[in-house]
Tab-separated table of N, CA and C and ligand atoms in Angstrom:
chain	number	residue	atom	x	y	z
A	7	MET	N	32.786	-183.640	-40.495
A	7	MET	CA	32.664	-182.363	-41.379
A	7	MET	C	33.664	-182.413	-42.796
A	8	LYS	N	32.960	-182.174	-43.995
A	8	LYS	CA	33.734	-182.145	-45.178
A	8	LYS	C	34.525	-180.894	-45.087
A	9	PRO	N	35.679	-180.655	-45.511
A	9	PRO	CA	36.547	-179.808	-45.573
A	9	PRO	C	36.034	-178.589	-46.507
A	10	MET	N	35.916	-177.093	-46.207
A	10	MET	CA	35.168	-176.149	-46.940
A	10	MET	C	36.133	-175.224	-47.115
A	11	VAL	N	36.123	-174.528	-48.449
A	11	VAL	CA	36.906	-173.255	-48.707
A	11	VAL	C	36.110	-172.323	-48.557
A	12	ILE	N	36.149	-171.241	-47.840
A	12	ILE	CA	35.431	-170.019	-47.547
A	12	ILE	C	36.280	-168.936	-47.461
A	13	SER	N	35.185	-167.952	-47.958
A	13	SER	CA	35.901	-166.450	-47.505
A	13	SER	C	35.417	-165.871	-46.489
A	14	THR	N	36.530	-165.222	-45.582
A	14	THR	CA	35.761	-164.938	-44.447
A	14	THR	C	35.153	-163.357	-44.583
A	15	THR	N	34.433	-162.872	-43.562
A	15	THR	CA	33.806	-161.814	-43.903
A	15	THR	C	34.800	-160.546	-44.024
A	16	LYS	N	36.064	-160.680	-43.895
A	16	LYS	CA	36.989	-159.612	-44.362
A	16	LYS	C	38.065	-160.186	-45.435
A	17	GLY	N	37.226	-161.092	-46.448
A	17	GLY	CA	37.650	-161.444	-47.395
A	17	GLY	C	39.095	-162.310	-47.760
A	18	LEU	N	39.467	-162.932	-46.351
A	18	LEU	CA	40.521	-163.862	-46.312
A	18	LEU	C	40.050	-165.521	-46.708
A	19	GLU	N	40.868	-165.889	-47.710
A	19	GLU	CA	40.250	-167.185	-48.224
A	19	GLU	C	40.806	-168.408	-47.311
A	20	ILE	N	40.236	-169.385	-46.579
A	20	ILE	CA	40.705	-170.041	-45.790
A	20	ILE	C	40.063	-171.473	-46.006
A	21	ARG	N	40.440	-172.555	-45.366
A	21	ARG	CA	39.954	-174.039	-45.614
A	21	ARG	C	39.499	-174.341	-44.252
A	22	ILE	N	38.318	-174.645	-44.003
A	22	ILE	CA	38.058	-175.287	-42.555
A	22	ILE	C	37.909	-176.711	-42.569
A	23	ARG	N	38.316	-177.313	-41.548
A	23	ARG	CA	38.376	-178.742	-41.764
A	23	ARG	C	38.388	-179.516	-40.304
A	24	ASN	N	38.494	-180.696	-40.212
A	24	ASN	CA	38.233	-181.274	-39.029
A	24	ASN	C	39.974	-181.593	-38.602
A	25	PHE	N	40.137	-181.414	-37.164
A	25	PHE	CA	41.720	-181.470	-36.886
A	25	PHE	C	41.949	-183.027	-37.035
A	26	GLU	N	43.478	-183.336	-37.468
A	26	GLU	CA	44.025	-184.422	-37.610
A	26	GLU	C	45.225	-184.555	-37.020
A	27	MET	N	45.401	-185.625	-36.295
A	27	MET	CA	46.821	-185.873	-35.348
A	27	MET	C	47.852	-185.054	-35.589
A	28	ALA	N	48.208	-184.907	-37.090
A	28	ALA	CA	49.680	-184.277	-37.411
A	28	ALA	C	49.711	-182.652	-37.222
A	29	ASP	N	48.237	-182.117	-36.824
A	29	ASP	CA	47.868	-180.975	-36.607
A	29	ASP	C	48.488	-180.141	-35.139
A	30	ILE	N	48.731	-181.225	-34.516
A	30	ILE	CA	48.737	-181.038	-32.965
A	30	ILE	C	49.918	-180.041	-32.720
A	31	ARG	N	51.173	-180.090	-33.162
A	31	ARG	CA	52.237	-179.233	-32.985
A	31	ARG	C	51.738	-177.712	-33.324
A	32	ARG	N	50.949	-177.622	-34.407
A	32	ARG	CA	50.703	-176.183	-34.923
A	32	ARG	C	49.799	-175.499	-33.983
A	33	VAL	N	48.754	-176.557	-33.305
A	33	VAL	CA	47.774	-176.043	-32.423
A	33	VAL	C	48.299	-175.803	-31.250
A	34	MET	N	49.206	-176.156	-30.847
A	34	MET	CA	49.870	-175.918	-29.340
A	34	MET	C	50.752	-174.653	-29.638
A	35	GLU	N	51.262	-174.659	-30.752
A	35	GLU	CA	52.178	-173.210	-30.949
A	35	GLU	C	51.008	-172.195	-31.027
A	36	ILE	N	50.095	-172.191	-31.488
A	36	ILE	CA	48.853	-171.094	-31.284
A	36	ILE	C	48.296	-170.984	-30.060
A	37	GLU	N	48.164	-172.153	-29.515
A	37	GLU	CA	47.538	-172.070	-28.207
A	37	GLU	C	48.666	-171.435	-27.213
A	38	GLU	N	49.713	-171.697	-27.322
A	38	GLU	CA	50.922	-171.211	-26.499
A	38	GLU	C	50.827	-169.596	-26.747
A	39	GLU	N	50.878	-169.277	-27.924
A	39	GLU	CA	51.078	-167.929	-28.163
A	39	GLU	C	49.892	-167.036	-27.710
A	40	ALA	N	48.785	-167.614	-27.594
A	40	ALA	CA	47.485	-167.151	-27.273
A	40	ALA	C	47.317	-167.102	-25.552
A	41	PHE	N	48.276	-167.742	-25.090
A	41	PHE	CA	48.012	-167.911	-23.516
A	41	PHE	C	46.836	-168.711	-23.017
A	42	LEU	N	46.495	-169.673	-23.748
A	42	LEU	CA	45.333	-170.519	-23.387
A	42	LEU	C	45.947	-171.361	-22.371
A	43	GLU	N	45.269	-171.973	-21.444
A	43	GLU	CA	45.806	-172.988	-20.375
A	43	GLU	C	45.465	-174.709	-20.795
A	44	GLY	N	45.574	-174.712	-22.044
A	44	GLY	CA	45.262	-176.006	-21.961
A	44	GLY	C	46.783	-176.813	-22.538
A	45	ASP	N	46.672	-178.164	-22.561
A	45	ASP	CA	48.030	-178.839	-23.071
A	45	ASP	C	47.631	-179.973	-24.014
A	46	ALA	N	48.808	-180.513	-24.478
A	46	ALA	CA	48.503	-181.299	-25.779
A	46	ALA	C	47.746	-182.531	-25.540
A	47	ASP	N	47.831	-183.100	-24.114
A	47	ASP	CA	47.257	-184.364	-23.724
A	47	ASP	C	45.719	-184.083	-23.412
A	48	LEU	N	45.515	-182.663	-23.129
A	48	LEU	CA	43.818	-182.775	-22.945
A	48	LEU	C	43.255	-182.377	-24.207
A	49	TYR	N	44.074	-181.814	-25.186
A	49	TYR	CA	43.416	-181.230	-26.379
A	49	TYR	C	43.176	-182.793	-27.073
A	50	LEU	N	43.995	-183.767	-27.052
A	50	LEU	CA	43.964	-185.155	-27.886
A	50	LEU	C	42.998	-185.955	-27.121
A	51	GLU	N	42.825	-185.861	-25.710
A	51	GLU	CA	41.792	-186.396	-25.054
A	51	GLU	C	40.212	-185.789	-25.637
A	52	LEU	N	40.081	-184.651	-25.599
A	52	LEU	CA	38.767	-184.047	-26.136
A	52	LEU	C	38.651	-184.330	-27.637
A	53	TYR	N	39.670	-184.566	-28.296
A	53	TYR	CA	39.538	-185.013	-29.584
A	53	TYR	C	39.271	-186.366	-29.811
A	54	ARG	N	39.415	-187.417	-29.026
A	54	ARG	CA	39.164	-188.629	-28.813
A	54	ARG	C	37.759	-188.731	-28.439
A	55	GLU	N	37.439	-187.643	-27.574
A	55	GLU	CA	36.063	-187.953	-27.197
A	55	GLU	C	34.768	-187.589	-28.091
A	56	TRP	N	35.423	-186.495	-28.760
A	56	TRP	CA	34.452	-185.890	-30.005
A	56	TRP	C	35.223	-185.272	-31.047
A	57	PRO	N	35.642	-186.203	-32.000
A	57	PRO	CA	36.790	-185.743	-33.135
A	57	PRO	C	35.704	-184.548	-33.885
A	58	GLU	N	34.723	-184.696	-34.065
A	58	GLU	CA	34.019	-183.732	-34.977
A	58	GLU	C	34.182	-182.210	-34.529
A	59	GLY	N	34.072	-182.280	-33.078
A	59	GLY	CA	34.004	-180.809	-32.368
A	59	GLY	C	35.425	-180.249	-32.319
A	60	PHE	N	36.574	-180.697	-32.879
A	60	PHE	CA	37.775	-180.073	-32.976
A	60	PHE	C	38.179	-179.797	-34.535
A	61	ILE	N	38.049	-178.351	-34.778
A	61	ILE	CA	37.960	-177.748	-36.104
A	61	ILE	C	39.378	-177.003	-36.217
A	62	VAL	N	39.740	-177.089	-37.285
A	62	VAL	CA	40.875	-176.047	-37.622
A	62	VAL	C	40.812	-175.229	-38.918
A	63	ALA	N	41.498	-173.959	-39.126
A	63	ALA	CA	41.466	-173.140	-40.316
A	63	ALA	C	42.705	-173.119	-40.761
A	64	GLU	N	42.884	-173.410	-42.275
A	64	GLU	CA	44.254	-173.241	-42.672
A	64	GLU	C	44.309	-172.506	-43.718
A	65	ARG	N	45.579	-171.865	-44.110
A	65	ARG	CA	45.793	-171.033	-45.320
A	65	ARG	C	46.868	-171.647	-45.887
A	66	ASN	N	46.923	-171.807	-47.158
A	66	ASN	CA	48.093	-172.133	-47.926
A	66	ASN	C	48.674	-173.732	-47.124
A	67	GLY	N	47.880	-174.296	-46.650
A	67	GLY	CA	48.272	-175.671	-46.154
A	67	GLY	C	48.806	-175.686	-44.793
A	68	ARG	N	48.777	-174.483	-44.115
A	68	ARG	CA	49.197	-174.087	-42.658
A	68	ARG	C	48.230	-173.630	-41.655
A	69	VAL	N	47.980	-174.327	-40.755
A	69	VAL	CA	47.118	-174.238	-39.721
A	69	VAL	C	46.954	-172.787	-39.330
A	70	ILE	N	46.163	-171.864	-39.066
A	70	ILE	CA	46.225	-170.834	-38.627
A	70	ILE	C	45.304	-170.385	-37.555
A	71	GLY	N	44.419	-171.350	-37.291
A	71	GLY	CA	43.370	-171.167	-36.193
A	71	GLY	C	42.813	-172.559	-35.760
A	72	PHE	N	42.421	-172.709	-34.456
A	72	PHE	CA	41.634	-173.706	-34.388
A	72	PHE	C	40.443	-173.491	-33.139
A	73	GLU	N	39.792	-174.528	-32.924
A	73	GLU	CA	38.509	-174.469	-32.024
A	73	GLU	C	38.156	-175.638	-31.382
A	74	VAL	N	38.136	-175.863	-30.012
A	74	VAL	CA	37.739	-177.442	-29.570
A	74	VAL	C	36.127	-177.078	-28.959
A	75	LEU	N	35.403	-177.988	-29.500
A	75	LEU	CA	34.088	-178.004	-28.822
A	75	LEU	C	33.953	-179.082	-27.970
A	76	ILE	N	33.218	-179.052	-27.138
A	76	ILE	CA	32.787	-180.089	-26.065
A	76	ILE	C	31.320	-180.062	-26.105
A	77	LEU	N	30.589	-181.321	-25.848
A	77	LEU	CA	29.454	-181.277	-25.239
A	77	LEU	C	29.361	-181.405	-23.805
A	78	THR	N	28.372	-180.689	-23.412
A	78	THR	CA	28.257	-180.886	-21.728
A	78	THR	C	27.402	-181.855	-21.286
A	79	PRO	N	27.300	-182.205	-19.965
A	79	PRO	CA	26.434	-183.398	-19.664
A	79	PRO	C	24.978	-182.731	-19.710
A	80	GLU	N	24.850	-181.530	-19.805
A	80	GLU	CA	23.699	-180.857	-19.983
A	80	GLU	C	23.185	-180.963	-21.361
A	81	GLU	N	23.918	-181.701	-22.371
A	81	GLU	CA	23.568	-181.478	-23.603
A	81	GLU	C	23.858	-179.896	-24.347
A	82	GLU	N	24.744	-179.095	-23.776
A	82	GLU	CA	24.769	-177.998	-24.429
A	82	GLU	C	26.053	-178.127	-25.183
A	83	GLY	N	26.197	-177.379	-26.052
A	83	GLY	CA	27.847	-177.029	-26.519
A	83	GLY	C	28.518	-176.362	-25.827
A	84	ARG	N	29.894	-176.270	-25.741
A	84	ARG	CA	30.654	-175.690	-24.971
A	84	ARG	C	31.971	-175.230	-26.043
A	85	VAL	N	32.369	-174.123	-26.104
A	85	VAL	CA	33.452	-173.740	-26.977
A	85	VAL	C	34.481	-173.585	-25.805
A	86	PHE	N	35.380	-174.782	-25.713
A	86	PHE	CA	36.391	-175.158	-24.937
A	86	PHE	C	37.711	-174.386	-25.165
A	87	ALA	N	37.866	-174.101	-26.373
A	87	ALA	CA	39.162	-173.347	-26.726
A	87	ALA	C	38.836	-172.640	-28.239
A	88	ILE	N	39.349	-171.528	-28.548
A	88	ILE	CA	39.486	-170.949	-29.783
A	88	ILE	C	40.578	-169.866	-29.902
A	89	ALA	N	41.667	-170.008	-31.037
A	89	ALA	CA	42.497	-168.928	-31.064
A	89	ALA	C	42.869	-169.023	-32.469
A	90	VAL	N	43.499	-167.946	-32.828
A	90	VAL	CA	43.976	-167.687	-34.068
A	90	VAL	C	45.455	-167.339	-33.979
A	91	ASP	N	46.088	-167.561	-34.900
A	91	ASP	CA	47.691	-167.311	-35.046
A	91	ASP	C	47.676	-165.683	-35.074
A	92	SER	N	48.586	-165.148	-34.282
A	92	SER	CA	48.303	-163.787	-34.074
A	92	SER	C	48.767	-162.969	-35.568
A	93	ARG	N	49.259	-163.462	-36.465
A	93	ARG	CA	49.574	-162.697	-37.785
A	93	ARG	C	48.320	-162.815	-38.488
A	94	PHE	N	47.455	-163.546	-38.230
A	94	PHE	CA	45.732	-163.558	-38.608
A	94	PHE	C	44.889	-162.998	-38.300
A	95	ARG	N	44.778	-162.503	-37.098
A	95	ARG	CA	43.811	-162.182	-36.184
A	95	ARG	C	43.163	-160.777	-36.844
A	96	GLY	N	41.835	-160.615	-36.689
A	96	GLY	CA	41.216	-159.365	-37.316
A	96	GLY	C	40.851	-159.388	-38.555
A	97	LYS	N	40.984	-160.924	-39.012
A	97	LYS	CA	40.534	-160.774	-40.510
A	97	LYS	C	39.385	-161.869	-40.790
A	98	GLY	N	38.775	-161.932	-39.714
A	98	GLY	CA	37.630	-162.858	-39.774
A	98	GLY	C	37.732	-164.483	-39.265
A	99	VAL	N	38.532	-164.954	-39.160
A	99	VAL	CA	39.008	-166.261	-38.992
A	99	VAL	C	38.087	-166.729	-37.747
A	100	GLY	N	38.359	-166.222	-36.744
A	100	GLY	CA	37.510	-166.524	-35.327
A	100	GLY	C	36.162	-166.519	-35.659
A	101	ARG	N	35.608	-165.590	-36.275
A	101	ARG	CA	34.142	-165.509	-36.517
A	101	ARG	C	33.392	-166.915	-37.328
A	102	ALA	N	34.513	-167.107	-38.558
A	102	ALA	CA	33.986	-168.329	-39.260
A	102	ALA	C	34.377	-169.315	-38.540
A	103	LEU	N	35.373	-169.600	-37.588
A	103	LEU	CA	35.122	-170.989	-36.858
A	103	LEU	C	34.037	-170.761	-36.077
A	104	LEU	N	33.604	-169.951	-35.211
A	104	LEU	CA	32.391	-169.939	-34.611
A	104	LEU	C	31.132	-170.275	-35.374
A	105	LYS	N	31.096	-169.737	-36.619
A	105	LYS	CA	29.606	-170.188	-37.416
A	105	LYS	C	29.816	-171.490	-37.683
A	106	THR	N	30.919	-172.148	-38.075
A	106	THR	CA	31.215	-173.346	-38.294
A	106	THR	C	30.799	-174.299	-37.080
A	107	ALA	N	31.213	-173.912	-36.015
A	107	ALA	CA	30.581	-174.541	-34.426
A	107	ALA	C	29.166	-174.624	-34.635
A	108	PHE	N	28.449	-173.280	-34.856
A	108	PHE	CA	27.194	-173.355	-34.601
A	108	PHE	C	26.350	-174.125	-35.596
A	109	ASN	N	26.988	-174.522	-36.826
A	109	ASN	CA	26.183	-175.054	-37.692
A	109	ASN	C	26.291	-176.725	-37.427
A	110	LEU	N	27.407	-176.874	-36.948
A	110	LEU	CA	27.718	-178.386	-36.341
A	110	LEU	C	26.978	-178.546	-35.227
A	111	LEU	N	26.682	-177.698	-34.359
A	111	LEU	CA	25.989	-178.151	-32.823
A	111	LEU	C	24.376	-178.061	-33.526
A	112	ARG	N	24.056	-177.314	-34.403
A	112	ARG	CA	22.529	-177.192	-35.014
A	112	ARG	C	22.355	-178.545	-35.676
A	113	LYS	N	23.443	-179.277	-36.137
A	113	LYS	CA	23.189	-180.420	-36.856
A	113	LYS	C	22.985	-181.589	-35.908
A	114	HIS	N	23.380	-181.398	-34.697
A	114	HIS	CA	23.461	-182.524	-33.711
A	114	HIS	C	22.126	-182.046	-32.997
A	115	LYS	N	21.273	-181.062	-33.112
A	115	LYS	CA	20.039	-180.709	-32.377
A	115	LYS	C	20.570	-180.077	-31.060
A	116	ILE	N	21.632	-179.577	-31.298
A	116	ILE	CA	21.904	-178.808	-29.598
A	116	ILE	C	21.351	-177.411	-29.481
A	117	GLY	N	20.969	-177.130	-28.728
A	117	GLY	CA	19.986	-175.881	-28.680
A	117	GLY	C	20.797	-174.616	-28.100
A	118	PHE	N	21.726	-174.919	-27.281
A	118	PHE	CA	22.635	-173.948	-26.630
A	118	PHE	C	24.104	-173.965	-26.939
A	119	VAL	N	24.811	-172.766	-26.711
A	119	VAL	CA	26.116	-172.795	-26.711
A	119	VAL	C	26.828	-172.065	-25.786
A	120	ARG	N	27.593	-172.495	-25.052
A	120	ARG	CA	28.163	-171.475	-23.870
A	120	ARG	C	29.869	-171.330	-24.005
A	121	LEU	N	30.200	-170.308	-23.129
A	121	LEU	CA	31.770	-170.521	-23.140
A	121	LEU	C	32.286	-169.762	-21.995
A	122	GLU	N	33.370	-169.448	-21.595
A	122	GLU	CA	34.102	-168.848	-20.474
A	122	GLU	C	34.919	-167.856	-21.106
A	123	VAL	N	35.058	-166.910	-20.793
A	123	VAL	CA	36.067	-165.643	-21.282
A	123	VAL	C	36.512	-164.688	-20.114
A	124	ARG	N	37.971	-164.426	-20.433
A	124	ARG	CA	38.645	-163.882	-19.206
A	124	ARG	C	37.754	-162.228	-19.332
A	125	VAL	N	37.615	-161.852	-17.783
A	125	VAL	CA	37.195	-160.459	-17.913
A	125	VAL	C	38.011	-159.427	-18.549
A	126	SER	N	39.147	-159.665	-18.678
A	126	SER	CA	40.121	-158.691	-19.563
A	126	SER	C	40.153	-158.874	-20.787
A	127	ASN	N	39.770	-159.970	-21.323
A	127	ASN	CA	39.748	-160.275	-22.951
A	127	ASN	C	38.298	-159.587	-23.612
A	128	TRP	N	38.562	-158.110	-23.579
A	128	TRP	CA	37.251	-157.482	-24.466
A	128	TRP	C	37.380	-157.627	-25.944
A	129	ILE	N	38.385	-158.278	-26.282
A	129	ILE	CA	38.195	-158.669	-28.161
A	129	ILE	C	37.435	-159.506	-28.104
A	130	ALA	N	37.697	-160.740	-27.500
A	130	ALA	CA	37.131	-161.954	-27.635
A	130	ALA	C	35.557	-161.763	-27.134
A	131	GLN	N	35.314	-160.941	-26.046
A	131	GLN	CA	33.773	-160.430	-25.560
A	131	GLN	C	33.022	-159.789	-26.798
A	132	ARG	N	33.857	-158.906	-27.531
A	132	ARG	CA	33.184	-158.309	-28.336
A	132	ARG	C	32.525	-159.116	-29.436
A	133	LEU	N	33.589	-160.054	-29.963
A	133	LEU	CA	33.310	-161.130	-31.092
A	133	LEU	C	32.370	-161.804	-30.738
A	134	TYR	N	31.939	-162.336	-29.349
A	134	TYR	CA	30.917	-163.154	-28.835
A	134	TYR	C	29.760	-162.452	-28.993
A	135	LYS	N	29.805	-161.326	-28.491
A	135	LYS	CA	28.524	-160.488	-28.206
A	135	LYS	C	27.794	-160.275	-29.758
A	136	SER	N	28.855	-159.709	-30.723
A	136	SER	CA	28.559	-159.654	-31.940
A	136	SER	C	27.790	-161.092	-32.666
A	137	MET	N	28.411	-162.250	-32.028
A	137	MET	CA	27.454	-163.340	-32.582
A	137	MET	C	26.531	-163.839	-31.764
A	138	GLY	N	25.800	-162.866	-30.790
A	138	GLY	CA	24.542	-163.450	-30.116
A	138	GLY	C	24.887	-164.138	-28.773
A	139	PHE	N	25.889	-163.932	-28.542
A	139	PHE	CA	26.170	-164.696	-26.918
A	139	PHE	C	25.715	-163.463	-25.987
A	140	THR	N	25.127	-163.983	-24.991
A	140	THR	CA	25.037	-163.028	-23.543
A	140	THR	C	25.603	-163.240	-22.371
A	141	GLU	N	25.828	-162.403	-21.676
A	141	GLU	CA	26.295	-162.785	-20.367
A	141	GLU	C	25.412	-163.293	-19.500
A	142	ILE	N	25.671	-164.602	-18.836
A	142	ILE	CA	25.068	-165.211	-17.926
A	142	ILE	C	25.456	-165.239	-16.476
A	143	GLY	N	26.843	-165.036	-16.350
A	143	GLY	CA	27.392	-165.224	-15.059
A	143	GLY	C	28.746	-164.985	-15.080
A	144	PHE	N	29.334	-165.122	-13.848
A	144	PHE	CA	30.753	-164.526	-13.480
A	144	PHE	C	31.158	-165.314	-12.629
A	145	VAL	N	32.518	-166.027	-12.471
A	145	VAL	CA	33.082	-167.172	-11.922
A	145	VAL	C	34.383	-166.384	-11.369
A	146	PRO	N	34.402	-166.008	-10.047
A	146	PRO	CA	35.679	-165.505	-9.545
A	146	PRO	C	36.930	-166.518	-9.512
A	147	PHE	N	37.971	-166.192	-9.818
A	147	PHE	CA	38.958	-166.982	-9.693
A	147	PHE	C	38.906	-168.277	-10.624
A	148	TYR	N	38.531	-167.925	-12.039
A	148	TYR	CA	38.196	-169.251	-13.034
A	148	TYR	C	39.764	-169.674	-13.354
A	149	TYR	N	40.236	-168.738	-13.803
A	149	TYR	CA	41.645	-169.091	-14.385
A	149	TYR	C	42.887	-169.272	-13.345
A	150	LYS	N	43.769	-170.176	-13.691
A	150	LYS	CA	45.072	-170.460	-12.878
A	150	LYS	C	45.532	-169.126	-12.099
A	151	ASP	N	45.769	-168.122	-12.851
A	151	ASP	CA	46.349	-166.912	-12.304
A	151	ASP	C	45.133	-166.068	-11.475
A	152	GLY	N	44.292	-166.463	-11.135
A	152	GLY	CA	43.068	-166.057	-10.359
A	152	GLY	C	42.055	-165.084	-11.212
A	153	GLU	N	42.403	-164.835	-12.030
A	153	GLU	CA	41.418	-163.888	-13.074
A	153	GLU	C	39.966	-164.675	-13.021
A	154	ALA	N	38.975	-163.716	-13.166
A	154	ALA	CA	37.477	-164.428	-13.304
A	154	ALA	C	37.223	-164.304	-14.606
A	155	ALA	N	36.128	-165.206	-14.622
A	155	ALA	CA	35.759	-165.371	-16.259
A	155	ALA	C	34.331	-165.052	-16.179
A	156	ILE	N	33.918	-164.746	-17.236
A	156	ILE	CA	32.598	-164.071	-17.546
A	156	ILE	C	32.040	-165.434	-18.463
A	157	LEU	N	30.780	-165.772	-17.905
A	157	LEU	CA	30.137	-166.839	-18.550
A	157	LEU	C	29.414	-166.307	-19.770
A	158	MET	N	29.165	-166.935	-20.857
A	158	MET	CA	28.180	-166.286	-22.218
A	158	MET	C	27.773	-167.638	-22.488
A	159	ARG	N	26.396	-167.192	-23.259
A	159	ARG	CA	25.525	-168.153	-23.680
A	159	ARG	C	24.904	-167.829	-24.819
A	160	LYS	N	24.715	-168.696	-25.917
A	160	LYS	CA	23.843	-168.334	-27.000
A	160	LYS	C	22.939	-169.453	-27.534
A	161	VAL	N	21.409	-168.870	-27.648
A	161	VAL	CA	20.651	-169.869	-28.257
A	161	VAL	C	20.814	-170.054	-29.570
A	162	LEU	N	20.842	-171.311	-30.158
A	162	LEU	CA	21.331	-171.727	-31.544
A	162	LEU	C	20.089	-171.723	-32.396
B	291	LIG	C1	39.667	-163.946	-29.888
B	291	LIG	C2	40.102	-164.386	-31.243
B	291	LIG	C3	40.015	-166.019	-31.246
B	291	LIG	C4	39.158	-163.745	-32.258
B	291	LIG	O1	39.737	-164.239	-33.639
B	291	LIG	P1	40.052	-163.313	-34.741
B	291	LIG	O2	39.938	-164.267	-36.076
B	291	LIG	O3	41.028	-162.285	-34.723
B	291	LIG	O4	38.638	-162.457	-34.866
B	291	LIG	P2	37.672	-161.921	-36.095
B	291	LIG	O5	38.586	-161.183	-36.977
B	291	LIG	O6	36.956	-163.101	-36.646
B	291	LIG	O7	36.884	-160.602	-35.297
B	291	LIG	C5	35.753	-160.699	-35.393
B	291	LIG	C6	35.518	-159.591	-34.177
B	291	LIG	O8	36.230	-159.722	-32.932
B	291	LIG	C7	36.385	-158.281	-32.461
B	291	LIG	N1	37.864	-158.149	-32.955
B	291	LIG	C8	38.770	-158.728	-33.435
B	291	LIG	N2	40.007	-158.387	-33.376
B	291	LIG	C9	39.937	-157.182	-32.728
B	291	LIG	C10	41.078	-155.967	-32.271
B	291	LIG	N3	42.104	-156.102	-32.649
B	291	LIG	N4	40.476	-154.842	-31.814
B	291	LIG	C11	39.038	-154.854	-31.543
B	291	LIG	N5	38.164	-155.985	-31.549
B	291	LIG	C12	38.430	-156.935	-32.311
B	291	LIG	C13	35.489	-157.443	-33.567
B	291	LIG	O9	34.304	-157.103	-32.749
B	291	LIG	C14	35.567	-158.121	-34.659
B	291	LIG	O10	34.327	-157.880	-35.466
B	291	LIG	P3	34.608	-157.106	-36.645
B	291	LIG	O11	35.481	-157.351	-37.217
B	291	LIG	O12	33.327	-157.142	-37.241
B	291	LIG	O13	34.950	-155.722	-36.221
B	291	LIG	C15	41.514	-163.941	-31.704
B	291	LIG	O14	41.672	-162.799	-31.246
B	291	LIG	C16	42.677	-164.776	-30.515
B	291	LIG	O15	43.077	-165.652	-30.875
B	291	LIG	N6	42.834	-164.307	-29.484
B	291	LIG	C17	43.772	-165.026	-28.305
B	291	LIG	C18	43.238	-166.323	-27.901
B	291	LIG	C19	41.905	-165.911	-27.206
B	291	LIG	O16	41.504	-164.905	-26.475
B	291	LIG	N7	40.715	-166.757	-27.506
B	291	LIG	C20	39.421	-166.576	-26.775
B	291	LIG	C21	39.519	-167.090	-25.347
B	291	LIG	S1	37.868	-167.063	-24.572
């Protein structure tokens, strides 16, 4: 993907580009703050598997959000992780990252995208629903702390 400067739906100017190795520290800071369950080795492994699927948003040269996409064996896209620096949430960055993902997957002729989200994470669920995802399942004890996941899917 060529880097793109865009204005989010909330008027924040950001640059969206592919992840680079030098971003891993910032990505891990954002991921730890967001209490996701990844680790740097896993993210780097996923990056090696599909570099195009690892996208970051930056503002003034600093990474403020990221998203990791993978391709499933069923040839669906999956949003493996998405998080925005807490200081920049609610400004349209998550929505912009997801839109970028949809376009990338469509370019690869992928017809569906899915994701898992914590039952308690209504903010993320609201975002996904507003972008066309629907609930297709429920996985008890999906997360390490025992919380269940809602499975969501969207036709691209
Ligand atoms: C989920 C997350 C990535 C969304 O990113 P974001 O940049 O804050 O989201 P956006 O500003 O693009 O918001 C899009 C929609 O999300 C919902 N939303 C975002 N912040 C919200 C808030 N504080 N309260 C209620 N709804 C909110 C709204 O539906 C919003 O749509 P609107 O702007 O039209 O009202 C971000 O909140 C985050 O990093 N959370 C922690 C990590 C996480 O939960 N990741 C998802 C794991 S599945």
